[in-house]
C-alpha cells in the first residue's frame, strides 16, 4: 500500500523534474546549461558503472577507460573518416562494449580485488596507447574542434540531444534492472557461490553485465564529445575512474537512481569548489572517508531508509 | 540414482574424506550421520561441485559428474541447501526463490521483460508450501534465523530438483521449527516423491524419518543400511553411538 503511494509520488516528481529540465535552458545563463549537460553525461556514466558495481558487485575500478574508448571512437570516426554520422554515433558504444568484453573476459576469471587490479592495469594500457599514439589520437593534446552536425552544434541543441539520449538510456537501464537478468545479477552480487549452486553460470552473467555497462559508458563518451567538441587522454586516466566510482558510492550504489545524485553533487562540487582550490583530489579523499564512515549506503540509500522504503530491521525487531 | 565410489579429499595435509561410499536410490530419503568433522559437509560439497574429489567417482543418473562445475551439476537435477544460511540477504524473500525458479526455467538471461511477471505463481506456491508467504516482501537478511534456514530450502526447491541435498536443515532451529521442517521434509519425500539426501545431528529425527542411513567417521564410511541395520551394527556402536 504505502509503496504504491510512494511510487506514484515518484512518478509525479520525475515528470515535474523533466519539465523543469526541458524549460531551463531558456531561463538560465549558458554556463549553467553547460554544467547541467555535464551532469547528465556524468549521471549516465555513473549509472552505467553502477550496473556492475552496485547491482553486480564487481570491482569495476577503471570504468572511465570505456567512456574514453567511446569518446575517442566517435571523435576519430568523425574526424578521420567520411562515414555517415550515425555510424560514428553507433561506433562509440559498440567499440566501448567490445573493449569491455575483451578486458572483462580476463577480469571475470579473478575475484573481487584482483578483478579490480587487473582492470586498472588493462585500462591503463588503453590510456597509455591513447597517450602515446600521437599520429592517431593526438597524444596528450587530444583532438579539439571536432565539428558536430548542424542539428546539434549549438549548446542548447546539444543540451536537448544529451538530455533525451540520457533519458532513453536510463529507461533501458531501468528495464534491464527490473528484468530477470537484473534480478539474477543482484543475486550474484549478494552471493555468487549460492548462484552457482542454483544453476547460474556466474562468470558468463557477469561478463554480459560488463558488456552492457560498457556499452552505456560508450554512449556517455559520445555525448561528452557532442558537448565539448574535443577528447583528451585524461578521460581514460585512472583518477577519473576513481572519481566516478566515488560518485557511485556517494549516491547510493544499492539503489537505481542514487548515481544521479552522486554525479550531480560531485560535478557541482568540482565546478564551484574547484574554482577556489587546486586541491580537488584532496577534497575527493575527504569525501570518500566521510562516506565510508557516515553514509555506507550513500545519500539516496540513506534517504530511502529514513523514508522507510526498505523495511530493513523491522521484522527482526517485531519478533 | 546417485553413487559415490571410494571418494578421497584432503585439504593441505589433512584428509577430510578418506574412502567414502554412498548410494541413493530414486525416491529414497537418505541420511548421513557422523560426529562433528566427520566429513559430511565435505561429501555434499563434493557431490554438488563446490569441491572436486582427489580420487573416486561421483555418478548421477549414470553420468560421471566429477568434472562438472557447480552450476552444471545443478542443471543436471541436484539442488542443495547449506549448513550455514546461504541466501541473498539484500533481495526480498520472494526474489530469493524467484531467482532460482528463473534459473530452472532458463530465463535468467531475459533482458526486456519485467521480472515481476515471470515465474510468479511457481515462486508463490513454493513460499506457500514452506510457510513464508506473509514474509515475501521483506529483505531476506531481516528474517529470523529459523526462517532463513527455511528460505534456504525454498531456494533449493525453486530448482525443481530430482535430488535434494540438505546439510543439517534444522541446525539452530527451535523445537517447533525443527518439527515443522522435518514435517516438510517428510512431506516432500512422501507426497511428492522427491529423492532427498540430508545430514543431521539429532538421532531421533534421523532414525524416525530416514529409509537408509550412512554413518561416517573420520572421513570413512562405516556402514550404509536401514535404520535397523545401523542400530544393530557393532562398528557403529563402537565408534559412534557407543560414545554417547
Ligand atoms: N576448506 C577446508 N580447508 C581445510 N579443512 C577443511 C575444509 N573444509 C573442511 N575441513 C576439515 O575437514 C573436516 C571435515 O569437515 P566437514 O565440514 O565435512 O565435517 P562435518 O561432518 O560436516 O562436520 P559438522 O557436523 O561439524 O558440520 C573437518 O575437520 C574440517 O576442519
Ligand atoms: Mg557440516
Coordinates of C-alpha atoms and ligand atoms in Angstrom, one line a residue:
Chain A
X1 CA 0.0 0.0 0.0
X2 CA 2.4 2.6 1.2
X3 CA 4.8 1.5 -1.5
X4 CA 2.3 2.3 -4.2
X5 CA 1.6 5.8 -2.9
X6 CA 5.3 6.4 -2.7
X7 CA 5.9 5.3 -6.3
X8 CA 3.0 7.4 -7.5
X9 CA 4.7 10.4 -5.9
X10 CA 7.9 9.4 -7.5
X11 CA 6.2 9.5 -10.9
X12 CA 4.9 13.0 -10.4
X13 CA 8.3 14.1 -9.1
X14 CA 10.1 12.7 -12.2
X15 CA 7.5 14.3 -14.6
X16 CA 8.0 17.6 -12.8
X17 CA 11.7 17.4 -12.9
X18 CA 11.7 16.6 -16.6
X19 CA 9.5 19.6 -17.4
X20 CA 11.9 21.8 -15.5
X21 CA 14.9 20.4 -17.3
X22 CA 13.3 21.0 -20.6
X23 CA 12.4 24.6 -19.9
X24 CA 15.6 25.5 -18.1
X25 CA 18.0 26.3 -21.0
X26 CA 15.7 29.2 -22.0
X27 CA 15.9 30.7 -18.5
X28 CA 19.5 30.3 -17.3
X29 CA 22.9 31.5 -18.4
X30 CA 24.8 29.4 -20.9
X31 CA 27.3 28.4 -18.3
X32 CA 24.6 26.6 -16.2
X33 CA 23.2 24.9 -19.2
X34 CA 26.6 23.6 -19.9
X35 CA 27.0 22.4 -16.3
X36 CA 23.7 20.7 -16.4
X37 CA 24.6 18.9 -19.6
X38 CA 27.9 17.7 -18.0
X39 CA 25.8 16.4 -15.1
X40 CA 23.6 14.4 -17.5
X41 CA 26.6 12.9 -19.2
X42 CA 28.2 12.1 -15.9
X43 CA 25.0 10.7 -14.5
X44 CA 24.7 8.3 -17.4
X45 CA 28.3 7.2 -17.0
X46 CA 27.9 6.6 -13.3
X47 CA 24.6 4.8 -13.8
X48 CA 26.3 2.5 -16.3
X49 CA 29.1 1.9 -13.7
X50 CA 26.5 1.1 -11.1
X51 CA 25.1 -1.7 -13.2
X52 CA 28.3 -3.6 -12.5
X53 CA 29.3 -2.1 -9.1
X54 CA 26.0 -1.7 -7.3
X55 CA 23.9 -4.3 -9.0
X56 CA 26.7 -6.7 -10.0
X57 CA 29.0 -6.4 -7.0
X58 CA 32.1 -6.3 -9.3
X59 CA 35.1 -4.1 -8.6
X60 CA 34.9 -2.2 -11.8
X61 CA 37.8 0.2 -10.9
X62 CA 38.6 1.5 -14.4
X63 CA 35.2 2.2 -16.0
X64 CA 36.5 5.6 -17.3
X65 CA 38.6 3.7 -19.8
X66 CA 35.4 2.6 -21.7
X67 CA 34.0 6.1 -21.5
X68 CA 37.2 7.2 -23.2
X69 CA 37.0 4.5 -25.8
X70 CA 33.5 5.6 -26.7
X71 CA 34.6 9.2 -26.9
X72 CA 37.7 8.6 -28.9
X73 CA 36.0 6.2 -31.3
X74 CA 33.3 8.8 -32.0
X75 CA 35.9 11.6 -32.4
X76 CA 38.1 9.5 -34.7
X77 CA 35.2 8.3 -36.9
X78 CA 34.1 12.0 -37.3
X79 CA 37.5 13.4 -38.0
X80 CA 39.3 10.7 -39.9
X81 CA 36.6 9.1 -41.9
X82 CA 33.8 10.3 -44.1
X83 CA 31.3 7.7 -42.9
X84 CA 27.8 8.9 -42.1
X85 CA 27.4 10.5 -38.7
X86 CA 25.0 7.9 -37.4
X87 CA 27.7 5.2 -37.9
X88 CA 30.1 7.3 -35.9
X89 CA 27.4 7.7 -33.1
X90 CA 26.9 3.9 -33.0
X91 CA 30.5 3.0 -33.2
X92 CA 31.2 4.8 -29.9
X93 CA 29.2 2.4 -27.7
X94 CA 29.9 -0.6 -29.8
X95 CA 33.7 -0.2 -29.6
X96 CA 33.4 0.6 -25.9
X97 CA 31.4 -2.7 -25.4
X98 CA 34.0 -4.6 -27.4
X99 CA 36.8 -3.2 -25.2
X100 CA 34.6 -4.1 -22.2
X101 CA 34.1 -7.6 -23.4
X102 CA 37.8 -8.3 -24.1
X103 CA 39.0 -6.8 -20.8
X104 CA 36.1 -8.3 -19.0
X105 CA 36.9 -11.8 -20.2
X106 CA 40.2 -11.6 -18.4
X107 CA 38.8 -9.9 -15.3
X108 CA 35.8 -12.2 -14.6
X109 CA 38.3 -15.1 -14.1
X110 CA 39.5 -13.3 -11.0
X111 CA 37.7 -12.5 -7.8
X112 CA 36.9 -9.2 -6.1
X113 CA 40.0 -7.1 -5.6
X114 CA 42.1 -9.0 -8.1
X115 CA 39.4 -8.3 -10.7
X116 CA 39.8 -4.5 -9.9
X117 CA 43.6 -4.6 -10.0
X118 CA 43.7 -6.3 -13.4
X119 CA 41.1 -3.9 -14.7
X120 CA 43.2 -0.9 -13.6
X121 CA 46.2 -2.3 -15.4
X122 CA 44.4 -3.2 -18.6
X123 CA 42.5 0.1 -18.6
X124 CA 45.8 2.0 -18.0
X125 CA 47.2 0.2 -21.0
X126 CA 44.4 1.8 -23.1
X127 CA 45.3 5.1 -21.6
X128 CA 49.0 4.7 -22.4
X129 CA 48.1 3.8 -26.0
X130 CA 45.9 6.9 -26.3
X131 CA 48.6 9.0 -24.8
X132 CA 51.4 7.7 -27.0
X133 CA 49.9 7.0 -30.3
X134 CA 50.4 10.6 -31.5
X135 CA 49.6 10.2 -35.1
X136 CA 46.1 8.7 -34.5
X137 CA 45.0 10.2 -31.2
X138 CA 46.9 13.4 -31.0
X139 CA 48.7 12.2 -27.9
X140 CA 48.4 14.3 -24.7
X141 CA 46.9 17.2 -26.8
X142 CA 43.9 15.1 -27.7
X143 CA 41.6 16.1 -30.6
X144 CA 39.9 19.5 -30.5
X145 CA 37.5 21.5 -32.5
X146 CA 35.5 18.4 -33.7
X147 CA 32.7 19.7 -35.8
X148 CA 29.2 18.4 -34.9
X149 CA 26.3 18.0 -37.4
X150 CA 24.5 21.4 -37.6
X151 CA 21.4 20.0 -35.8
X152 CA 23.3 19.6 -32.5
X153 CA 26.1 22.1 -32.9
X154 CA 24.6 24.9 -30.7
X155 CA 24.8 24.5 -27.0
X156 CA 21.1 24.4 -26.4
X157 CA 20.5 21.8 -29.1
X158 CA 23.4 19.7 -27.7
X159 CA 21.7 20.0 -24.3
X160 CA 18.4 18.6 -25.6
X161 CA 20.1 15.9 -27.5
X162 CA 22.1 14.8 -24.4
X163 CA 19.1 15.1 -22.2
X164 CA 16.9 12.9 -24.5
X165 CA 19.6 10.3 -25.0
X166 CA 20.4 10.2 -21.3
X167 CA 16.7 9.7 -20.5
X168 CA 16.3 6.9 -23.1
X169 CA 19.4 5.2 -21.8
X170 CA 18.2 5.4 -18.3
X171 CA 14.9 3.9 -19.3
X172 CA 16.6 1.0 -21.0
X173 CA 18.9 0.5 -18.0
X174 CA 15.8 0.6 -15.7
X175 CA 14.1 -2.1 -17.7
X176 CA 17.3 -4.3 -17.5
X177 CA 17.5 -3.6 -13.8
X178 CA 13.9 -4.9 -13.3
X179 CA 14.3 -7.8 -15.7
X180 CA 15.2 -11.4 -14.8
X181 CA 18.7 -10.7 -15.9
X182 CA 18.9 -7.7 -13.5
X183 CA 17.4 -9.7 -10.6
X184 CA 19.8 -12.5 -11.2
X185 CA 22.7 -10.1 -11.3
X186 CA 21.7 -8.7 -7.9
X187 CA 21.5 -12.2 -6.6
X188 CA 25.1 -12.8 -7.8
X189 CA 26.2 -9.6 -6.1
X190 CA 24.7 -10.9 -2.8
X191 CA 26.0 -14.4 -3.0
X192 CA 27.9 -15.7 -6.1
X193 CA 28.5 -19.1 -4.6
X194 CA 24.9 -19.7 -4.0
X195 CA 24.1 -18.6 -7.5
X196 CA 26.4 -21.3 -8.9
X197 CA 24.6 -23.8 -6.8
X198 CA 21.2 -22.9 -8.3
X199 CA 22.4 -23.4 -11.8
X200 CA 23.6 -19.9 -12.8
X201 CA 26.7 -19.5 -14.9
X202 CA 28.1 -16.7 -12.8
X203 CA 31.0 -15.6 -14.9
X204 CA 29.0 -15.6 -18.1
X205 CA 26.3 -13.5 -16.4
X206 CA 28.9 -11.0 -15.1
X207 CA 30.5 -10.7 -18.5
X208 CA 27.2 -9.9 -20.1
X209 CA 26.7 -7.2 -17.4
X210 CA 30.1 -5.7 -18.1
X211 CA 29.3 -5.6 -21.9
X212 CA 26.0 -3.8 -21.2
X213 CA 27.6 -1.4 -18.7
X214 CA 30.5 -0.5 -21.0
X215 CA 28.1 0.0 -23.9
X216 CA 26.3 2.7 -21.9
X217 CA 29.6 4.1 -20.9
X218 CA 30.4 4.4 -24.6
X219 CA 27.1 6.4 -25.1
X220 CA 28.2 8.7 -22.3
X221 CA 31.5 9.1 -24.0
X222 CA 29.9 10.1 -27.3
X223 CA 27.6 12.6 -25.5
X224 CA 30.7 14.1 -23.9
X225 CA 32.2 14.8 -27.3
X226 CA 28.9 16.2 -28.5
X227 CA 29.1 18.7 -25.7
X228 CA 32.8 19.5 -25.7
X229 CA 33.8 19.0 -29.3
X230 CA 37.1 17.5 -28.0
X231 CA 38.7 14.5 -26.5
X232 CA 41.9 14.1 -24.4
X233 CA 43.6 11.2 -22.6
X234 CA 42.5 12.3 -19.1
X235 CA 39.2 10.7 -19.9
X236 CA 40.9 7.3 -19.7
X237 CA 43.1 8.2 -16.7
X238 CA 42.6 6.1 -13.6
X239 CA 42.0 9.1 -11.3
X240 CA 38.8 9.9 -13.3
X241 CA 37.6 6.3 -12.8
X242 CA 38.2 6.7 -9.1
X243 CA 36.1 9.9 -9.2
X244 CA 33.1 8.2 -10.8
X245 CA 33.5 5.2 -8.5
X246 CA 33.2 7.6 -5.6
X247 CA 30.1 9.3 -7.2
X248 CA 28.6 5.8 -7.4
X249 CA 29.2 5.2 -3.7
X250 CA 28.1 8.7 -2.7
X251 CA 24.8 8.4 -4.5
X252 CA 24.0 5.0 -3.1
X253 CA 25.1 2.0 -5.0
X254 CA 22.4 -0.4 -4.0
X255 CA 19.8 1.9 -5.5
X256 CA 18.8 2.6 -9.1
X257 CA 18.7 6.4 -9.1
X258 CA 21.4 7.1 -6.5
X259 CA 24.2 7.6 -9.1
X260 CA 22.3 10.6 -10.5
X261 CA 22.5 12.3 -7.1
X262 CA 26.2 11.3 -6.7
X263 CA 27.0 12.7 -10.1
X264 CA 25.1 16.0 -9.6
X265 CA 26.7 16.6 -6.2
X266 CA 30.3 15.8 -7.3
X267 CA 30.1 17.7 -10.6
X268 CA 28.7 20.7 -8.8
X269 CA 31.4 20.5 -6.1
X270 CA 34.2 20.1 -8.7
X271 CA 32.8 23.1 -10.7
X272 CA 32.2 25.5 -7.8
X273 CA 34.8 24.4 -5.3
X274 CA 37.4 23.7 -8.0
X275 CA 37.4 27.4 -8.8
X276 CA 38.8 28.2 -5.4
X277 CA 41.2 25.4 -4.8
X278 CA 43.7 23.3 -6.6
X279 CA 43.3 20.5 -4.1
X280 CA 40.4 18.8 -5.7
X281 CA 41.9 15.3 -5.2
X282 CA 42.3 16.1 -1.5
X283 CA 38.6 17.0 -1.3
X284 CA 37.9 13.8 -3.1
X285 CA 39.7 11.9 -0.5
X286 CA 37.9 13.6 2.3
X287 CA 34.5 12.9 0.7
X288 CA 35.5 9.2 0.4
X289 CA 36.4 9.0 4.1
X290 CA 33.2 10.7 5.2
X291 CA 31.3 8.4 3.0
X292 CA 32.7 5.2 4.4
X293 CA 32.2 6.3 8.0
X294 CA 28.8 8.0 7.8
X295 CA 26.9 7.0 4.7
X296 CA 27.8 3.5 3.8
X297 CA 24.6 3.2 1.8
X298 CA 25.1 6.6 0.0
X299 CA 22.9 9.6 0.0
X300 CA 20.0 8.0 -1.7
X301 CA 20.2 4.9 0.3
X302 CA 20.2 7.0 3.5
X303 CA 17.2 9.0 2.4
X304 CA 15.3 5.8 1.4
X305 CA 16.0 4.3 4.8
X306 CA 14.8 7.4 6.6
X307 CA 11.6 7.4 4.4
X308 CA 11.0 3.8 5.3
X309 CA 11.2 2.4 1.8
X310 CA 13.1 -0.7 3.0
X311 CA 11.5 -2.4 6.0
X312 CA 15.0 -3.4 6.9
X313 CA 15.2 -4.3 10.5
X314 CA 11.5 -4.1 11.3
X315 CA 10.8 -7.8 11.1
X316 CA 13.6 -8.8 13.4
X317 CA 12.6 -6.2 16.0
X318 CA 9.0 -7.2 15.6
X319 CA 9.6 -10.7 16.7
Chain B
X1 CA 20.4 -42.5 -8.8
X2 CA 23.5 -41.3 -7.0
X3 CA 26.6 -43.3 -6.3
X4 CA 29.8 -42.2 -4.6
X5 CA 32.6 -44.7 -5.1
X6 CA 35.7 -44.5 -2.9
X7 CA 35.9 -40.8 -2.6
X8 CA 39.0 -39.1 -1.2
X9 CA 39.5 -35.5 -0.4
X10 CA 42.3 -33.8 1.6
X11 CA 42.9 -30.2 2.5
X12 CA 46.6 -29.4 2.6
X13 CA 47.8 -32.4 4.6
X14 CA 44.5 -33.1 6.4
X15 CA 42.4 -36.0 5.0
X16 CA 38.8 -34.9 5.3
X17 CA 37.2 -37.7 3.3
X18 CA 39.0 -41.0 3.4
X19 CA 37.2 -43.5 1.3
X20 CA 33.5 -42.7 1.4
X21 CA 30.8 -44.7 -0.4
X22 CA 27.2 -43.8 -0.7
X23 CA 24.2 -44.9 -2.7
X24 CA 21.0 -43.0 -3.0
X25 CA 18.1 -44.7 -4.8
X26 CA 15.3 -42.9 -6.6
X27 CA 12.6 -41.8 -4.2
X28 CA 14.6 -42.6 -1.1
X29 CA 15.1 -40.4 2.0
X30 CA 18.7 -41.0 2.9
X31 CA 20.6 -39.6 6.0
X32 CA 24.3 -39.2 6.5
X33 CA 25.3 -39.1 10.2
X34 CA 28.6 -38.8 12.0
X35 CA 30.3 -36.7 14.7
X36 CA 31.5 -33.2 14.1
X37 CA 34.2 -33.1 11.5
X38 CA 33.4 -36.5 10.1
X39 CA 33.3 -35.1 6.6
X40 CA 29.5 -34.8 5.9
X41 CA 29.6 -31.3 4.6
X42 CA 32.7 -32.1 2.5
X43 CA 30.9 -35.0 1.0
X44 CA 28.0 -32.8 0.0
X45 CA 30.3 -30.2 -1.4
X46 CA 32.0 -32.9 -3.5
X47 CA 28.6 -34.1 -4.9
X48 CA 27.4 -30.6 -5.9
X49 CA 30.7 -29.4 -7.3
X50 CA 31.8 -26.8 -4.7
X51 CA 34.8 -29.1 -4.3
X52 CA 36.4 -31.6 -6.5
X53 CA 37.5 -35.1 -5.2
X54 CA 41.1 -36.1 -5.3
X55 CA 40.1 -39.6 -6.1
X56 CA 37.0 -41.6 -6.7
X57 CA 33.8 -41.2 -8.7
X58 CA 30.6 -39.4 -8.3
X59 CA 27.9 -40.8 -10.6
X60 CA 24.5 -39.3 -11.0
X61 CA 21.9 -40.9 -13.3
X62 CA 24.7 -43.0 -15.0
X63 CA 26.8 -39.9 -15.7
X64 CA 30.2 -39.1 -14.2
X65 CA 29.8 -35.6 -12.7
X66 CA 33.2 -35.2 -11.1
X67 CA 34.4 -32.8 -13.8
X68 CA 31.3 -30.6 -14.0
X69 CA 31.1 -27.2 -12.3
X70 CA 28.5 -26.4 -9.7
X71 CA 26.1 -24.7 -12.0
X72 CA 26.2 -27.6 -14.5
X73 CA 25.6 -30.2 -11.7
X74 CA 22.6 -28.1 -10.6
X75 CA 21.2 -28.2 -14.1
X76 CA 21.5 -32.0 -14.1
X77 CA 18.9 -32.0 -11.3
X78 CA 20.7 -31.7 -8.0
X79 CA 19.8 -28.8 -5.7
X80 CA 21.1 -28.3 -2.2
X81 CA 20.8 -26.2 0.9
X82 CA 23.8 -25.2 3.0
X83 CA 24.7 -25.8 6.7
X84 CA 25.1 -22.1 7.3
X85 CA 22.3 -20.0 5.9
X86 CA 23.4 -19.1 2.4
X87 CA 20.8 -16.7 1.0
X88 CA 20.6 -13.4 -0.9
X89 CA 20.5 -11.0 2.0
X90 CA 19.6 -7.8 0.1
X91 CA 16.9 -9.3 -2.0
X92 CA 13.3 -9.9 -0.8
X93 CA 12.3 -13.3 0.3
X94 CA 10.2 -13.6 -2.9
X95 CA 13.1 -12.7 -5.2
X96 CA 15.4 -15.2 -3.3
X97 CA 13.2 -18.0 -4.5
X98 CA 12.3 -16.4 -7.8
X99 CA 16.0 -16.2 -8.9
X100 CA 16.2 -20.0 -8.5
X101 CA 12.9 -20.6 -10.4
X102 CA 14.1 -18.3 -13.2
X103 CA 17.3 -20.3 -13.4
X104 CA 15.4 -23.6 -13.6
X105 CA 13.2 -22.3 -16.4
X106 CA 16.2 -21.0 -18.3
X107 CA 15.1 -17.4 -18.1
X108 CA 17.9 -15.9 -16.0
X109 CA 19.2 -14.0 -19.1
X110 CA 15.9 -12.5 -20.2
X111 CA 16.6 -8.8 -20.6
X112 CA 13.5 -7.0 -21.7
X113 CA 10.6 -8.4 -19.8
X114 CA 9.7 -7.4 -16.3
X115 CA 10.8 -9.9 -13.7
X116 CA 7.7 -9.3 -11.7
X117 CA 5.6 -11.0 -14.4
X118 CA 7.7 -14.2 -14.7
X119 CA 7.7 -17.3 -12.5
X120 CA 5.4 -15.6 -10.0
X121 CA 3.0 -18.5 -9.5
X122 CA 5.7 -21.1 -9.0
X123 CA 7.5 -18.9 -6.6
X124 CA 4.4 -18.2 -4.6
X125 CA 3.5 -21.8 -4.4
X126 CA 6.9 -22.7 -3.0
X127 CA 6.7 -19.9 -0.5
X128 CA 3.3 -21.2 0.4
X129 CA 4.5 -24.7 0.9
X130 CA 7.2 -23.7 3.3
X131 CA 5.1 -21.1 5.1
X132 CA 6.9 -17.9 4.1
X133 CA 4.1 -16.2 2.2
X134 CA 3.5 -13.4 4.6
X135 CA 7.2 -12.5 4.7
X136 CA 7.6 -12.5 0.9
X137 CA 8.3 -8.8 0.6
X138 CA 10.8 -8.5 3.4
X139 CA 14.6 -8.4 2.7
X140 CA 15.9 -11.9 3.4
X141 CA 18.5 -10.5 5.8
X142 CA 15.7 -9.3 8.1
X143 CA 14.3 -12.8 8.7
X144 CA 14.9 -14.6 12.0
X145 CA 17.4 -17.4 11.9
X146 CA 14.9 -20.2 11.6
X147 CA 13.1 -18.6 8.7
X148 CA 16.4 -18.1 6.9
X149 CA 17.0 -21.8 7.2
X150 CA 13.6 -22.5 5.7
X151 CA 14.2 -20.0 2.9
X152 CA 17.4 -21.8 2.2
X153 CA 15.3 -25.0 1.5
X154 CA 12.8 -22.9 -0.5
X155 CA 15.6 -21.6 -2.8
X156 CA 16.7 -25.2 -3.4
X157 CA 13.1 -26.2 -4.2
X158 CA 13.0 -23.5 -6.8
X159 CA 15.3 -25.6 -8.9
X160 CA 12.7 -28.3 -9.1
X161 CA 15.4 -30.9 -8.3
X162 CA 15.3 -34.6 -8.8
X163 CA 17.7 -35.0 -5.9
X164 CA 17.5 -32.6 -3.0
X165 CA 20.5 -32.3 -0.6
X166 CA 20.1 -30.7 2.8
X167 CA 23.0 -30.0 5.1
X168 CA 21.7 -30.0 8.6
X169 CA 18.4 -28.4 7.7
X170 CA 17.3 -27.9 11.3
X171 CA 20.6 -26.7 12.8
X172 CA 19.9 -23.8 15.1
X173 CA 16.1 -24.1 14.9
X174 CA 13.7 -24.0 17.9
X175 CA 12.0 -27.3 18.7
X176 CA 8.8 -26.1 17.0
X177 CA 10.6 -25.0 13.9
X178 CA 12.5 -28.3 13.8
X179 CA 9.4 -30.4 13.8
X180 CA 7.8 -28.2 11.2
X181 CA 10.8 -28.5 9.0
X182 CA 11.0 -32.3 9.5
X183 CA 7.4 -32.5 8.6
X184 CA 8.1 -30.5 5.4
X185 CA 10.9 -32.8 4.5
X186 CA 8.8 -35.9 5.1
X187 CA 6.1 -34.4 3.1
X188 CA 8.4 -33.6 0.2
X189 CA 9.6 -37.2 0.3
X190 CA 6.3 -39.0 0.7
X191 CA 3.7 -37.0 -1.2
X192 CA 5.9 -35.5 -3.9
X193 CA 8.2 -38.5 -4.2
X194 CA 11.3 -36.3 -4.1
X195 CA 14.7 -38.0 -3.5
X196 CA 16.3 -36.5 -0.5
X197 CA 19.8 -36.8 1.0
X198 CA 20.4 -35.0 4.3
X199 CA 22.6 -34.9 7.3
X200 CA 21.6 -34.2 10.8
X201 CA 22.9 -34.4 14.4
X202 CA 19.6 -35.2 16.0
X203 CA 19.5 -39.0 16.1
X204 CA 15.9 -39.2 17.0
X205 CA 14.9 -37.3 13.9
X206 CA 17.2 -39.4 11.7
X207 CA 16.0 -42.8 12.9
X208 CA 12.4 -41.6 12.6
X209 CA 12.3 -40.5 9.0
X210 CA 15.3 -41.9 7.1
X211 CA 14.9 -45.0 5.0
X212 CA 18.6 -45.5 4.7
X213 CA 21.4 -44.2 6.8
X214 CA 25.1 -43.8 6.0
X215 CA 27.4 -43.5 9.0
X216 CA 30.7 -41.6 8.6
X217 CA 33.6 -41.4 11.0
X218 CA 36.9 -39.6 10.3
X219 CA 36.1 -39.4 6.7
X220 CA 35.3 -43.0 6.2
X221 CA 32.1 -44.8 5.5
X222 CA 31.4 -47.2 8.4
X223 CA 28.2 -48.6 7.0
X224 CA 25.2 -47.8 5.0
X225 CA 21.9 -49.6 5.6
X226 CA 18.4 -49.4 7.0
X227 CA 17.9 -47.8 10.4
X228 CA 17.6 -51.3 11.9
X229 CA 20.9 -52.5 10.5
X230 CA 22.6 -49.3 11.6
X231 CA 21.2 -49.5 15.1
X232 CA 22.4 -53.1 15.4
X233 CA 25.8 -52.7 13.8
X234 CA 28.8 -53.4 16.2
X235 CA 31.1 -51.0 14.3
X236 CA 28.7 -48.1 14.7
X237 CA 28.1 -48.8 18.4
X238 CA 31.9 -48.9 19.0
X239 CA 32.9 -45.8 17.2
X240 CA 29.9 -43.6 17.3
X241 CA 26.7 -44.3 19.1
X242 CA 28.6 -46.1 21.9
X243 CA 30.4 -42.8 22.8
X244 CA 27.1 -41.0 23.6
Ligands
LIG1 N1 38.1 -25.9 3.2 C1 38.7 -26.6 4.1 N2 40.0 -26.4 4.4 C2 40.6 -27.2 5.4 N3 40.0 -28.1 6.1 C3 38.7 -28.2 5.9 C4 38.0 -27.5 4.9 N4 36.7 -27.9 4.9 C5 36.6 -28.8 5.9 N5 37.7 -29.1 6.5 C6 38.0 -30.0 7.6 O1 37.5 -31.3 7.1 C7 36.9 -32.0 8.2 C8 35.5 -32.4 7.8 O2 34.7 -31.2 7.7 P1 33.2 -31.3 7.4 O3 32.7 -29.8 7.4 O4 32.9 -32.0 6.2 O5 32.6 -32.0 8.7 P2 31.1 -32.2 9.0 O6 30.9 -33.7 9.2 O7 30.2 -31.5 8.1 O8 31.0 -31.6 10.5 P3 29.9 -30.8 11.2 O9 29.0 -31.8 11.8 O10 30.6 -30.0 12.3 O11 29.2 -30.0 10.2 C9 36.9 -31.0 9.4 O12 38.0 -31.4 10.3 C10 37.3 -29.7 8.8 O13 38.0 -28.9 9.7
LIG2 MG1 28.9 -30.0 8.3

